[in-house]
Short mmCIF file of C-alpha atoms and ligand atoms in Angstrom, two decimals:
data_model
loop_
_atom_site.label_atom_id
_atom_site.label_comp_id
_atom_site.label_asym_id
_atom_site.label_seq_id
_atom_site.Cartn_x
_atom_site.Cartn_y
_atom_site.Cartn_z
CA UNK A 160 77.56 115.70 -4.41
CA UNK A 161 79.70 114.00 -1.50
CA UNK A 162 80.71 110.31 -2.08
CA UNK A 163 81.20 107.64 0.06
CA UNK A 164 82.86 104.26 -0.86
CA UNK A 165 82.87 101.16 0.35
CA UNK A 166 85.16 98.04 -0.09
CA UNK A 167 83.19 95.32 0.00
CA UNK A 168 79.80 94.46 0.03
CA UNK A 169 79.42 91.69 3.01
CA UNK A 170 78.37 91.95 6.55
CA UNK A 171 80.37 95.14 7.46
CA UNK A 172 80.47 96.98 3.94
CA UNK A 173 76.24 96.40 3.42
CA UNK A 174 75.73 97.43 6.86
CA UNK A 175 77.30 100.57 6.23
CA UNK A 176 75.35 101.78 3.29
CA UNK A 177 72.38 100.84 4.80
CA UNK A 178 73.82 103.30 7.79
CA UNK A 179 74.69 106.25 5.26
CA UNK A 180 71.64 105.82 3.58
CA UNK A 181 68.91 105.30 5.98
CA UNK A 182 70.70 108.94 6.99
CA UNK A 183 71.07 110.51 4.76
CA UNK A 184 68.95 110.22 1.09
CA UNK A 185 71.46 112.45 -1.86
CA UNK A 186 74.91 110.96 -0.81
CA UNK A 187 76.66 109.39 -3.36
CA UNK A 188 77.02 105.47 -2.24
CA UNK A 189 79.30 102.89 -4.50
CA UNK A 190 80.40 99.82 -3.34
CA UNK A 191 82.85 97.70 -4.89
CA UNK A 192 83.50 93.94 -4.28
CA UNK A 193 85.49 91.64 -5.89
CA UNK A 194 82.76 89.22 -5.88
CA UNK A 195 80.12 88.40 -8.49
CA UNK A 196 77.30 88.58 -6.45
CA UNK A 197 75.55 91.05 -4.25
CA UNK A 198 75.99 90.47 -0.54
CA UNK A 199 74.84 86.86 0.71
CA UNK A 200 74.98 85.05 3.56
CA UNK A 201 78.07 84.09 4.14
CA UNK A 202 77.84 81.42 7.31
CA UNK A 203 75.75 79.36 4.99
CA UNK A 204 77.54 78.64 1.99
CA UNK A 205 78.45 75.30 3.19
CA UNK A 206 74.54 74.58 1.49
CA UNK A 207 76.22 74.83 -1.81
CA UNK A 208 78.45 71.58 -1.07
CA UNK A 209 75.38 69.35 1.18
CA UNK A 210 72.43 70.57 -1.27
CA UNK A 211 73.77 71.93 -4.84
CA UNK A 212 71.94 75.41 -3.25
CA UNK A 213 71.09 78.05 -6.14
CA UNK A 214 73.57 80.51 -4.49
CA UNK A 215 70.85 83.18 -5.23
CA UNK A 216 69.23 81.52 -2.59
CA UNK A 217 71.43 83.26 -0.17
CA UNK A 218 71.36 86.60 -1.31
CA UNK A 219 70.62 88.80 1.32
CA UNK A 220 68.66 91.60 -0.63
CA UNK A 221 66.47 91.30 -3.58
CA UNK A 222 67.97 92.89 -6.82
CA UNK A 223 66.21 95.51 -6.93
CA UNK A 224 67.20 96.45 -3.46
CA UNK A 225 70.45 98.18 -4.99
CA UNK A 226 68.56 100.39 -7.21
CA UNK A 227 65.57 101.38 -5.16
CA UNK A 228 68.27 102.48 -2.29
CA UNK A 229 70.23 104.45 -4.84
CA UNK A 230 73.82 102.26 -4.15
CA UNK A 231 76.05 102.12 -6.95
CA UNK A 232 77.32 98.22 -6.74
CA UNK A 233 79.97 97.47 -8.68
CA UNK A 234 80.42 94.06 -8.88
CA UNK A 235 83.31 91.45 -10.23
CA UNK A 236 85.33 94.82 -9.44
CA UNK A 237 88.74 94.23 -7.52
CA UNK A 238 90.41 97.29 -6.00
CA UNK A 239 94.30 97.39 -6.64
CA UNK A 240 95.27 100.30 -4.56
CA UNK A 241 93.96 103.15 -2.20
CA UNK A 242 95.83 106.66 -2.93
CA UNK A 243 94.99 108.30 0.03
CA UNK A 244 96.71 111.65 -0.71
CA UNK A 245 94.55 111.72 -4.24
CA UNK A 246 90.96 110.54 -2.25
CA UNK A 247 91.02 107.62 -4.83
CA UNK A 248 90.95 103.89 -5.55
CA UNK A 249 92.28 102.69 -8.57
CA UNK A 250 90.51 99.32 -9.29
CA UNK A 251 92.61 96.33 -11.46
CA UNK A 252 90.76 97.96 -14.60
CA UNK A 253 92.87 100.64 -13.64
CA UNK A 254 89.39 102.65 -13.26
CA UNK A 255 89.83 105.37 -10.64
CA UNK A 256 87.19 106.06 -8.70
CA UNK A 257 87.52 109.69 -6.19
CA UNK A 258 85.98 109.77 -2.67
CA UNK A 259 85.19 111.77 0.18
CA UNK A 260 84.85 108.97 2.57
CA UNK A 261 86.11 105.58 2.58
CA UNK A 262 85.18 102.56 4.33
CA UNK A 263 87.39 99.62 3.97
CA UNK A 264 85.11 96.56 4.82
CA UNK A 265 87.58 93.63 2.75
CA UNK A 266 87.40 91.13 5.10
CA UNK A 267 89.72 88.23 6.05
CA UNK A 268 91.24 85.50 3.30
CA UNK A 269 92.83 82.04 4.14
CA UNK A 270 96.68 81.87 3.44
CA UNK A 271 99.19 78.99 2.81
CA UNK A 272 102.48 79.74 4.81
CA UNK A 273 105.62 79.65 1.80
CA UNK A 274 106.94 76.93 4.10
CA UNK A 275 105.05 74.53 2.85
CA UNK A 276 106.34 73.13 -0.72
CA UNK A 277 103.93 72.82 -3.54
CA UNK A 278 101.42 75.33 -2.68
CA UNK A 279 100.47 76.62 -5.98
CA UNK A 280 98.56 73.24 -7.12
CA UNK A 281 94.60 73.34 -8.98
CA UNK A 282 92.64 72.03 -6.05
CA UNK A 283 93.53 74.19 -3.28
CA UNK A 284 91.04 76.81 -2.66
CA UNK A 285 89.79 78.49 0.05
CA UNK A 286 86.50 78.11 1.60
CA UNK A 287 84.83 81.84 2.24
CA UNK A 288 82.80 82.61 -0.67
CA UNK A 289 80.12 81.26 -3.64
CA UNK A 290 83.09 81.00 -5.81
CA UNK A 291 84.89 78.86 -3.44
CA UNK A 292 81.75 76.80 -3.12
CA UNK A 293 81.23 76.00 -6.71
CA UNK A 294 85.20 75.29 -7.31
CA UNK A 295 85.19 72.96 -4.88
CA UNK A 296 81.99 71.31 -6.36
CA UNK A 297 83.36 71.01 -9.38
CA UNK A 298 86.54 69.15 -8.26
CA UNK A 299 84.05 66.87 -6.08
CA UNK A 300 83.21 64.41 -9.05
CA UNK A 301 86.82 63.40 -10.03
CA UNK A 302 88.22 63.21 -5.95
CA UNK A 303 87.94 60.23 -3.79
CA UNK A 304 89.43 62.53 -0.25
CA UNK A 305 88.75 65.82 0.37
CA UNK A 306 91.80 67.10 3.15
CA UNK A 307 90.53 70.25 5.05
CA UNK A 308 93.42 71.95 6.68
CA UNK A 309 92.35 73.93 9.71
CA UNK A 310 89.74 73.32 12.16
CA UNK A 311 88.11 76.33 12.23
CA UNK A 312 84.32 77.83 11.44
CA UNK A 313 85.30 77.57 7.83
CA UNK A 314 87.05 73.91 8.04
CA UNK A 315 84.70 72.73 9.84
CA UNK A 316 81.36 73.86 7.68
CA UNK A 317 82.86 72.61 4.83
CA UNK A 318 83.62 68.85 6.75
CA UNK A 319 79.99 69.16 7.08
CA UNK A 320 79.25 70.33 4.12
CA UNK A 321 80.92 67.26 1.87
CA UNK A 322 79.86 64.72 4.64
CA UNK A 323 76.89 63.21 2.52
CA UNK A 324 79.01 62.90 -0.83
CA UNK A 325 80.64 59.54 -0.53
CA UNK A 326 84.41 61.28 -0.04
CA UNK A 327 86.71 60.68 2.35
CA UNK A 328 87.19 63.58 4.55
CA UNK A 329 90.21 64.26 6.49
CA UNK A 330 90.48 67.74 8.59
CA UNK A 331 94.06 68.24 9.74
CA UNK A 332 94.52 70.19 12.39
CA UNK A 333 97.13 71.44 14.88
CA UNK A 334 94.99 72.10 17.47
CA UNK A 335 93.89 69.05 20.36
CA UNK A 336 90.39 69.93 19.36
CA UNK A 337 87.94 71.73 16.70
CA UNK A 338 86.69 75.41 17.11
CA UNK A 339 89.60 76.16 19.45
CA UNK A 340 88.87 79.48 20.97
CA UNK A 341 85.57 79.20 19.86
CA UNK A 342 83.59 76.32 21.42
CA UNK A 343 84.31 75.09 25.12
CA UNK A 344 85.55 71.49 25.49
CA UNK A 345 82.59 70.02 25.97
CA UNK A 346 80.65 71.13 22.45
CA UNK A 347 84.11 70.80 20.56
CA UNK A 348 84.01 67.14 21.72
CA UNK A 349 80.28 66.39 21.02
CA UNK A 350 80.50 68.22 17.25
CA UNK A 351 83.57 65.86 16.87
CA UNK A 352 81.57 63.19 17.75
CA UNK A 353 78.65 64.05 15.32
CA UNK A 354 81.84 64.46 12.43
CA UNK A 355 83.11 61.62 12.73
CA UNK A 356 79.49 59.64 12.64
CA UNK A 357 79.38 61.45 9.38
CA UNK A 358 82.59 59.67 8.54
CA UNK A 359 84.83 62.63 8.81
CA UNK A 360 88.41 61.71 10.01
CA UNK A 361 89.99 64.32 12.14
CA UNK A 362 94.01 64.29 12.55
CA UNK A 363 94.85 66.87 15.69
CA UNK A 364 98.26 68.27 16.49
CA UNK A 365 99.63 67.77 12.64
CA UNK A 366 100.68 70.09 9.83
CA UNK A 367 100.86 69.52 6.33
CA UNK A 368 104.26 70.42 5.10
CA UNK A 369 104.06 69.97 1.60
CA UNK A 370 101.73 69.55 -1.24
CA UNK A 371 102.18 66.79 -4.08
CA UNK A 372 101.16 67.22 -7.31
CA UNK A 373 101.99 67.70 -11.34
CA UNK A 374 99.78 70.57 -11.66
CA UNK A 375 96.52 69.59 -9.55
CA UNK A 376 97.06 68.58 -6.04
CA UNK A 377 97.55 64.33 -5.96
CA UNK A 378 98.25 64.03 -1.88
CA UNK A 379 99.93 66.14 1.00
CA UNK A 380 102.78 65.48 3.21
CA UNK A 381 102.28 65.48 7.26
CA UNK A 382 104.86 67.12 9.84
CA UNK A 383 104.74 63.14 10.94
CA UNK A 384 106.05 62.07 7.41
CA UNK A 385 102.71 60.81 6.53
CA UNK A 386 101.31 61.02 3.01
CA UNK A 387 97.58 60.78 2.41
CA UNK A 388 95.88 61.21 -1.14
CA UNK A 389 93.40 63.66 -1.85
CA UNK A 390 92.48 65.53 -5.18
CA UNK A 391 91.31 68.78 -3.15
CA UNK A 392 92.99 70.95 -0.29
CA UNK A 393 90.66 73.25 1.66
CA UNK A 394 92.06 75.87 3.44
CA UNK A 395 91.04 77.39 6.49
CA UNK A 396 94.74 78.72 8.03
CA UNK A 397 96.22 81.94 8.73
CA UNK A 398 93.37 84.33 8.28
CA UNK A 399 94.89 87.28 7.22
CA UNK A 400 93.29 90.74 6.29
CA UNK A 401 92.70 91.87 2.87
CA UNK A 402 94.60 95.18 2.78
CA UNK A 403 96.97 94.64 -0.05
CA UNK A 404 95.27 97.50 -1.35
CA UNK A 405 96.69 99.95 1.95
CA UNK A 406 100.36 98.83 1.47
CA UNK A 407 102.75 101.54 1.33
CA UNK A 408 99.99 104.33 2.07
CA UNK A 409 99.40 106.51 5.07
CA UNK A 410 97.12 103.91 6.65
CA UNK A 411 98.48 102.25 10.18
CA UNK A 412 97.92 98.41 9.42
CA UNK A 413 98.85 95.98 12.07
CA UNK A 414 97.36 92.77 11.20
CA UNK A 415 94.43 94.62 10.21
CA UNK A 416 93.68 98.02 9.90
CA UNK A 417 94.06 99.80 12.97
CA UNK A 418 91.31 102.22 13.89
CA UNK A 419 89.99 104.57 17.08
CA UNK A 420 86.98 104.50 19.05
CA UNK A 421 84.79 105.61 15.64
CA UNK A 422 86.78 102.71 13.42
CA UNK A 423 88.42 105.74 11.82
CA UNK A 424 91.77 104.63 10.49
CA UNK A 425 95.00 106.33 10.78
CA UNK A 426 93.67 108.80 7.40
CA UNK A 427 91.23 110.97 8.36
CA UNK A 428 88.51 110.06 5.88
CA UNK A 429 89.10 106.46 5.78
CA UNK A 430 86.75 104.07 7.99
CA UNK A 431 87.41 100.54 8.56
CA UNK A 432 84.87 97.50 9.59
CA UNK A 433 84.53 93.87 10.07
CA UNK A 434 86.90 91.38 9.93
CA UNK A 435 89.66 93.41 8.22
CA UNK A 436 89.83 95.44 11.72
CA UNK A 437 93.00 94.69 13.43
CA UNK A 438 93.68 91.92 15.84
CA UNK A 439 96.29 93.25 17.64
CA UNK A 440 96.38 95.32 20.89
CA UNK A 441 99.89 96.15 20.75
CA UNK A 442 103.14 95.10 19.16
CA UNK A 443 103.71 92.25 21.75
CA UNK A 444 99.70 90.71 22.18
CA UNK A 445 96.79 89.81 19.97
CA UNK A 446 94.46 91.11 21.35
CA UNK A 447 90.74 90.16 19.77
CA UNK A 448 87.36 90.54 19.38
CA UNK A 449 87.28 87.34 17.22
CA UNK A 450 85.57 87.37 13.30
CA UNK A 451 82.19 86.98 13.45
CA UNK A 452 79.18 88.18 11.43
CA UNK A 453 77.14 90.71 14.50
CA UNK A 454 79.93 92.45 14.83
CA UNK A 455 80.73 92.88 11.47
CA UNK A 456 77.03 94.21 11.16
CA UNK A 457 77.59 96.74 14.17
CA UNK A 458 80.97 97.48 12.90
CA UNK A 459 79.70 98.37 9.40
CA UNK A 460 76.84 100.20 11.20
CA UNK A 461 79.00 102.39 12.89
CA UNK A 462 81.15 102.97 10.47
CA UNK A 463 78.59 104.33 7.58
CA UNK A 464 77.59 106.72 10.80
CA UNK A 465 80.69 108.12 11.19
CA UNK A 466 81.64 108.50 7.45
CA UNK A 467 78.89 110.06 6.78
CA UNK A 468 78.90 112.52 9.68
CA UNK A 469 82.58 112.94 8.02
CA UNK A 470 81.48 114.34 4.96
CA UNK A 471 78.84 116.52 6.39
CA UNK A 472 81.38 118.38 8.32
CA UNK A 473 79.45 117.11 11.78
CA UNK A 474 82.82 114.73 13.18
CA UNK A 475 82.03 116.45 16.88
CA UNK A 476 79.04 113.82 16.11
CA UNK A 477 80.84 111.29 15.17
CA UNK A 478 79.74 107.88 17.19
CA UNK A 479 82.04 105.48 19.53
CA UNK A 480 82.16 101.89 18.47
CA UNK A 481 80.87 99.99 21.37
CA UNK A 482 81.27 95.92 21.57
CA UNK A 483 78.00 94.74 22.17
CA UNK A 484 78.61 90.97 20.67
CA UNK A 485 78.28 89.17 23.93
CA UNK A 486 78.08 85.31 22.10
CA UNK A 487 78.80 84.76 18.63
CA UNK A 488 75.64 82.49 17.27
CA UNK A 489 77.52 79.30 14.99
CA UNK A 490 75.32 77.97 12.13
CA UNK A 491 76.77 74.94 10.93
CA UNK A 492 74.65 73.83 8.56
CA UNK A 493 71.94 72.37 10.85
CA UNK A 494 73.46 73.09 14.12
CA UNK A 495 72.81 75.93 15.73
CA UNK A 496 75.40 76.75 18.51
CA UNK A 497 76.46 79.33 20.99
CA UNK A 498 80.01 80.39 20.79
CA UNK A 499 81.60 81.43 24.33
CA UNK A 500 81.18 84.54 25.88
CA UNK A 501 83.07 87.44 24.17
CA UNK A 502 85.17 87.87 26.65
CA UNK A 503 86.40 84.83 27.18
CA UNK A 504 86.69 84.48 23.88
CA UNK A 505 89.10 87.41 23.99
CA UNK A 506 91.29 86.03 26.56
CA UNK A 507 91.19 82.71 24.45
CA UNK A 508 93.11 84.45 21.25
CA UNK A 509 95.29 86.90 23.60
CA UNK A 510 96.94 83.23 24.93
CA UNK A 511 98.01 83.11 21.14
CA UNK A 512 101.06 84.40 19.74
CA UNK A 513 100.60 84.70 16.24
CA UNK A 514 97.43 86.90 15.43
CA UNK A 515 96.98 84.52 12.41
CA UNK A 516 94.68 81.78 13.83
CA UNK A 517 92.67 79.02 12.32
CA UNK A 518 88.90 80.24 13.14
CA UNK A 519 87.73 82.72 11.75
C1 FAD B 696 82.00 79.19 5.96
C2 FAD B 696 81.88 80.28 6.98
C3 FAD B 696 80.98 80.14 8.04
C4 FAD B 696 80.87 81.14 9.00
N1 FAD B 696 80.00 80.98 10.04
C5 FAD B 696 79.85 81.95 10.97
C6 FAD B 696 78.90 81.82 12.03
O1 FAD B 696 78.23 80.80 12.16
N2 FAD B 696 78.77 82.85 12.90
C7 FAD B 696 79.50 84.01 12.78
O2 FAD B 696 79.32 84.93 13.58
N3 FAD B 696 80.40 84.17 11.78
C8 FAD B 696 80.59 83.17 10.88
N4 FAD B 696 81.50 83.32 9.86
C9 FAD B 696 82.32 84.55 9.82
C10 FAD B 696 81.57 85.68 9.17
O3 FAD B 696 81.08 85.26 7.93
C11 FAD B 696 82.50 86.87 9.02
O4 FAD B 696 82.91 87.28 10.32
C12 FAD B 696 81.82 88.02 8.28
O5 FAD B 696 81.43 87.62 6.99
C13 FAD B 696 82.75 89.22 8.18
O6 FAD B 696 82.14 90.17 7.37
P1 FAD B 696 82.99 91.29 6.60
O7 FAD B 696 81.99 92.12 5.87
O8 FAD B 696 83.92 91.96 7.55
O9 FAD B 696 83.94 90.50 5.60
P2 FAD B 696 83.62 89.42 4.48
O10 FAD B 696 82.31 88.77 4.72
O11 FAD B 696 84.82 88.56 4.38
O12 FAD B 696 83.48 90.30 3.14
C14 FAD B 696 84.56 91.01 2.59
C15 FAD B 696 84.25 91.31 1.14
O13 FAD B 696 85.25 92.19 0.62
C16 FAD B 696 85.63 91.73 -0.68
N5 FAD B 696 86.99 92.18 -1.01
C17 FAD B 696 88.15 91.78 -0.43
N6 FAD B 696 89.20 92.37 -1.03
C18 FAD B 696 88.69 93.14 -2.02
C19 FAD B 696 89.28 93.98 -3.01
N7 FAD B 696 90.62 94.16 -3.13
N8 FAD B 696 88.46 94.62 -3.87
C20 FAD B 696 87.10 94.46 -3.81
N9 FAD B 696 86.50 93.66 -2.90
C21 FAD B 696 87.28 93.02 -2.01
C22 FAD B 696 85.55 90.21 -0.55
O14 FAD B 696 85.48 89.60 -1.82
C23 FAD B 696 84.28 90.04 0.27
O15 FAD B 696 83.15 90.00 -0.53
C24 FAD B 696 81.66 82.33 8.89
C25 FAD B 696 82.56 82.47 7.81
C26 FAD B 696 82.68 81.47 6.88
C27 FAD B 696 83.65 81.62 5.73
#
């Protein structure tokens, strides 16, 4: 029996065994994710910090979805490396699991540059998943100021998210606005408005350089030389793909994994989706469709299509990826808004030079 495996079990990696098996009913389907929990939705974990949200509540499948559809989830499960020239993953268990398609659908994690001194403190976590959710809740109780560094999707969900708990919120950021490349002037300057009627202090054009602390995080350091207090550190900076896994293999990665037209990597039988995709259109430019949950969906989509035409020997039917994300929908917690055009979206990153930006 043919097996396909997927990376991840989000937007882009649930998508894609839904693809494969809405096709196709006797392929082998496992999907490992590092994560506890079967897929949820992501945009709205900022629900865990306002309203102390039963994360099953965002689930986006019932458990027995897994089993009726005949998808072998592994979860808690974190893959170490691909061995492309063996057809194998060798998870941190050092369990090896042997494919016949892969689809690498990892995603993006937040990053702390090693410029900045004292990064390793308790209290700086990322926010992008349940667990981040639930550390930061527990840290909530014994903090008086929450910082937030980046002003991104993630940075500025979680603002929201902590707005009601009697903290004082700071969001550092070196843009001149929030959702930079994301939202137009106008809407960065009204949801800055509503933030800061909420309490939330926003700092623009700063960077922290360094971190104080004896262990847990006690207050951060400013490019300005100012110190500010704050018992947790959120971070929503330099994005970067999740594709320690790939290093040293056949797979092209350039800031992501670099695919063709049917998100088929450099390896043959290796498929790539979602946010882990590569952000840049050549050496010099980044070029981008920027992160956002649709696409990840069509992404995965297309992907499961195309491995699974793989395995069947059919890869004359293999499907082209076609953008069709016009306008990225926002959630933020109650706000619904409407991102920018794609396109201008697009030209909005290219203007960057590092790849590594502070939305998602
Ligand atoms: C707080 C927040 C709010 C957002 N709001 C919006 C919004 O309003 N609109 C919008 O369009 N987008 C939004 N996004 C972005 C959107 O969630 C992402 O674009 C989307 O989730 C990407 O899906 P993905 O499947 O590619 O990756 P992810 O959702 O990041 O999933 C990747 C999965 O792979 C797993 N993984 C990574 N490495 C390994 C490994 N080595 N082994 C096993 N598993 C691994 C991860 O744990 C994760 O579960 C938001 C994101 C965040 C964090």
């Amino acid at each position: 029996m043919k097996h396909i495996v997927i990376i991840g079990n989000s937007a882009a990696g649930m998508s894609a065994a839904e693809a494969v098996r809405r096709n196709d009913k006797s392929v082998k389907i496992s999907m490992v994710s590092e994560e506890q929990y079967p897929a949820y939705m992501r945009l709205k974990i900022a629900e865990i910090l306002m309203n102390n949200l039963n994360p099953e509540k965002l689930f986006l499948k019932p458990n027995e979805f897994f089993k009726q559809a005949n998808i072998d989830l592994l979860p808690g499960e974190k893959v170490d490396r691909v061995i492309p020239k063996k057809n194998s993953i060798i998870l941190f268990d050092k369990t090896k699991i042997v494919y016949d398609a892969l689809i690498v659908a990892s995603g993006r994690s937040a990053n702390i540059s090693k410029d900045v001194k004292g990064a390793n403190k308790h209290g700086v976590l990322g926010f992008r998943n349940i667990r981040n959710a639930r550390d930061i809740m527990e840290l909530v109780p014994i903090s008086n100021t929450v910082c937030i560094w980046g002003a991104g999707i993630a940075g500025i969900n979680a603002a929201y998210g902590l707005s009601r708990k009697n903290l004082e919120i700071k969001v550092i950021t070196s843009k001149e606005r929030i959702l930079e490349g994301i939202l137009d002037e106008e809407k960065a300057r009204a949801l800055e408005n509503s933030l800061r009627e909420k309490g939330v202090e926003i700092i623009f054009n700063k960077s922290i350089v360094e971190i104080f602390g004896n262990g847990d995080v006690k207050a951060i350091k400013l490019d300005s030389g100012k110190v500010i207090g704050c018992g947790i550190l959120i971070l929503d900076k330099n994005l970067a793909p999740n594709t320690k896994f790939l290093e040293n293999t056949e797979v092209n990665i350039n800031f992501g994994v670099r695919v063709d037209e049917f998100l088929r990597s450099s390896v043959e039988n290796i498929f790539a989706a979602g946010d882990v995709l590569s952000r840049k259109a050549s050496q010099e430019e980044c070029f981008d469709l920027p992160n956002s949950w649709d696409r990840a969906v069509n992404q995965g989509r297309i992907a499961g299509e195309n491995a699974l035409k793989f395995v069947q020997s059919r890869t004359d039917q293999m499907t082209s990826y076609e953008d069709i994300v016009q306008n990225r929908e926002l959630r933020i917690l109650d706000l619904e808004l409407e991102a920018g055009p794609a396109a201008s979206l697009a030209e909005n990153a290219a203007d960057q030079s590092d790849c590594n930006q502070e939305d998602i």
